[in-house]
Amino acid sequence: MELISPTSPEELAAVLAQASAAARPVVPLGAGIHQHLVAPPPPDALRLGTTALDRVLEHVPADLTLTVQAGARLGQVQVVLAGHGQWLPWDPPGGAAATIGGLLACGLAGPLRQAYGTPRDWVLGARIALADGTLVKSGGKVVKNVAGYDLHKLHIGAYGTLGVIVEVTFKLAPQPAAWRTLLAESADLAGALEMAARLAAPPLAPASVVVCGGGTHYRVAVRFSGVPAAVARQGQYAAGLGATALADAAAAALWQSLSDFGTPPDARPLVRLGIAPQQRDAYRTAIDALGAHDGVYQPTIGAARMLCADLAGLAAARAIVEPLGGAVVVEHGAGDAPRWGAARDSARLMHALRQRLDPAGVLNPGRAFVD
Amino acid sequence: MEQRIVDAFRRALGAPCVITDPMQLRTYECDGLTNFRVVPALVVIPESAAAVQAAVRICHDERLPFVARGAGTGLSGGALPVAEGVVISLTRLNRILEVDLDNECIIVEPGVINAHVTRHVSDAGYFYAPDPSSQSVCTIGGNIAENAGGAHCLKYGFTVTHVLALDVVLPDGSMVRLGGRAPDRPGYDLAGVFVGSEGTLGIVTRACLRLVKRPATIQTLLAAFHSTDDAGAAVGAIIAAGVLPAAIEIMDRLSIVAAEAAVHAGYPDCGALLLVELDGPASEVDALMARVNALCSACGAWEQRLAASDAERAVVWRGRKAAFAAMGRISPNYIVQDGVIPRTALAAVLREIHELGERAGLRVANVFHAGDGNLHPLVLYDRKVPGQEHAAEALSGEILRICIRAGGSITGEHGVGMEKRAFMAEMFAEPDLDTMQRVRCAFDPQRLANPDKVFPRPRLCGEKTGPYVPHPLEVAGVAEFF
């Protein structure tokens, strides 16, 4: 497949305009490490890479704002920010190597979402190349702004089907002064989920709580961030609940592996579950139905990512989760199984939007939930 | 309006829910921005989500424009009626449907008053974070339309952060659920674009909102400075130190005088007042407040008072939240402006506004959410003095241009509505606005929902972008641009 890596937003937009005119499918591409999250591209597609658009355009430390090009890698951006004691509080799969545009387009978030929300909550504005080659902006560079529609939100989790993100402005967070990670163990999933709930309940306010493992060995990892005194106190409280403190180096390696779970994928199907966190029973029974042998679970969020032996339990899991407003998505290894699950009742609106923003249907056609 | 259409509304909603009396219709002629007034052809006050849907269906079938309205406290004319259209008032959809404290959420109808949400859950130790100054009267539906903020959104985020799911009647009368509590669900973030769309994409009939656990400790600091420059420098220092307060507000000399006259908050007599609220676990708040105190002193604060009790804090906030209305104490008329600038531009922009005011011979009071750069300049004038109103409007518009030039926004929380449509073209380029129209057309191809708001020159759906070509309907005299 042909790969073009434009060096300016205008050049990228011109490529899109030509593709639209020729009705040629386009695959927008960041680092390329999350392409397995959507269906394989059409054979004649043009790959449109953003990695040559990798500049940090503006960092105003005193305003806690940052504007970067979409092809900048998260790790590269964090290095720039760390010099000022700031960061983007994200730990998506793919980590440092993922491009900003790619991780937004895929709507990725990691265990830090417990305390810091998802990247969506940090985006102030964006510049987008539409399928017809128009370059447009929405939002702005200030933290508060209600002028016009927040169009940039539409592109987060859209897998590039509404346009190609070329620049993004974020608000930033100050880096926490202190961190502490603790671990607990459990022989079964039920016990581990129970422990995770206790570690997330007041007075504790963790940055992340994750259950991982499978079979008869599960671990519960919790971390706290903030001012040193408060972190120390929460760590003590968590220790009182039966968790054991982990040294910093080991903790960093652990969280990296939890973020990166299933990335890159192996031969086994990788399945993602999302359900309202209050649906604890459905969460459990859907996981059981899938027969996961390894997984990373965030019960307090209602999220899970699992490696399964096969997809025999997919329909059963969906039958539990979908009536409650949740979804089970096969991130990788779907084979002939339906990847996205049942359409939402807003599907008609989503189609209408896609039709309006990409009338030629050239952006990742047939790859995401919308076609 | 044709009698048969009025009858259709009466049949669908019940006669008491349909207002046709001209005197009663006048009640709805404006919202909080009273210099725009239009009497609607009809007002309906549905009592259920199904009735809202029925009303919108009739509007759709009859091609009638409609404007949703909550408490009518909006400050940008977003709820201004359309003369030949229908106002759909949501005030009777005012039920709190479900409270789920275990999962920190509450399901409400759009007519529920903002402060009533917090009141409903405060005994259990929770609150609803978005707190616009009008929170004692404004409704959740209006808050969603405007993506309302408030003093505490610096830490807690705007309405969009707190809306988990919405049931929406689309402009074709169909009902759809946007968003949801499940994470990572495949689909476009339609709820994200709906919040803040100012009633142009549909009408909310039910909202699931996030509740926040009340922090263990709240402390509010009042720091007196000689000038807004000094107070602004303190804000920069606090943010740079990595402290994220729940709120940081600045009031200038004129605002302090007005607020004192109105509510006797007991503010120090100073050139600028900085109000910093910290919340969280007690040990954290104590440590951070000590730091804030030191930073304020270093920036020239000559008096610092800590309001620690709920009662003391209530008095401090009463003065701040009454600041707009208090202007009536020091000026016969005033314009409330709402613009945003990068925090770092604060001192320069305030100076520029001050100079503009001097040149125009008008006083400008400043109250602002300093932490997020959201300014609320209040342009004071006297309508009885010939030319002053015009000068005040011109000055108010210039302030927005200063905000745009500084890299900011023409509105931080009041919305574009009717008032700032023209400025949209100064903040956004034509393709940006066209793209918003494309999104609007996906929701509302007939352009019936609050049709004349937000955009400087609404395009008809299907119209080609590019150089201006009159639309066939325009040529035929059926539609017009303005």
mmCIF file with all atom_site columns, C-alpha atoms in Angstrom, chain A residues 267-271 290-294 306-311:
data_model
loop_
_atom_site.group_PDB
_atom_site.id
_atom_site.type_symbol
_atom_site.label_atom_id
_atom_site.label_alt_id
_atom_site.label_comp_id
_atom_site.label_asym_id
_atom_site.label_entity_id
_atom_site.label_seq_id
_atom_site.pdbx_PDB_ins_code
_atom_site.Cartn_x
_atom_site.Cartn_y
_atom_site.Cartn_z
_atom_site.occupancy
_atom_site.B_iso_or_equiv
_atom_site.pdbx_formal_charge
_atom_site.auth_seq_id
_atom_site.auth_comp_id
_atom_site.auth_asym_id
_atom_site.auth_atom_id
_atom_site.pdbx_PDB_model_num
ATOM 1  C CA . ALA A 1 267 ? -2.812  -14.558 17.914 1.00 0.00 ? 267 ALA A CA 1
ATOM 2  C CA . ARG A 1 268 ? -5.521  -14.658 20.583 1.00 0.00 ? 268 ARG A CA 1
ATOM 3  C CA . PRO A 1 269 ? -8.669  -12.554 20.260 1.00 0.00 ? 269 PRO A CA 1
ATOM 4  C CA . LEU A 1 270 ? -8.458  -9.336  22.293 1.00 0.00 ? 270 LEU A CA 1
ATOM 5  C CA . VAL A 1 271 ? -11.838 -8.237  23.639 1.00 0.00 ? 271 VAL A CA 1
ATOM 6  C CA . LEU A 1 290 ? -16.082 -14.641 27.525 1.00 0.00 ? 290 LEU A CA 1
ATOM 7  C CA . GLY A 1 291 ? -13.864 -17.183 29.282 1.00 0.00 ? 291 GLY A CA 1
ATOM 8  C CA . ALA A 1 292 ? -10.901 -14.793 29.408 1.00 0.00 ? 292 ALA A CA 1
ATOM 9  C CA . HIS A 1 293 ? -7.594  -16.353 30.344 1.00 0.00 ? 293 HIS A CA 1
ATOM 10 C CA . ASP A 1 294 ? -5.823  -13.123 30.945 1.00 0.00 ? 294 ASP A CA 1
ATOM 11 C CA . MET A 1 306 ? -9.177  -9.496  27.896 1.00 0.00 ? 306 MET A CA 1
ATOM 12 C CA . LEU A 1 307 ? -7.308  -12.107 25.879 1.00 0.00 ? 307 LEU A CA 1
ATOM 13 C CA . CYS A 1 308 ? -9.629  -15.013 25.155 1.00 0.00 ? 308 CYS A CA 1
ATOM 14 C CA . ALA A 1 309 ? -9.015  -18.515 23.821 1.00 0.00 ? 309 ALA A CA 1
ATOM 15 C CA . ASP A 1 310 ? -11.770 -18.006 21.271 1.00 0.00 ? 310 ASP A CA 1
ATOM 16 C CA . LEU A 1 311 ? -14.925 -15.965 20.707 1.00 0.00 ? 311 LEU A CA 1
#
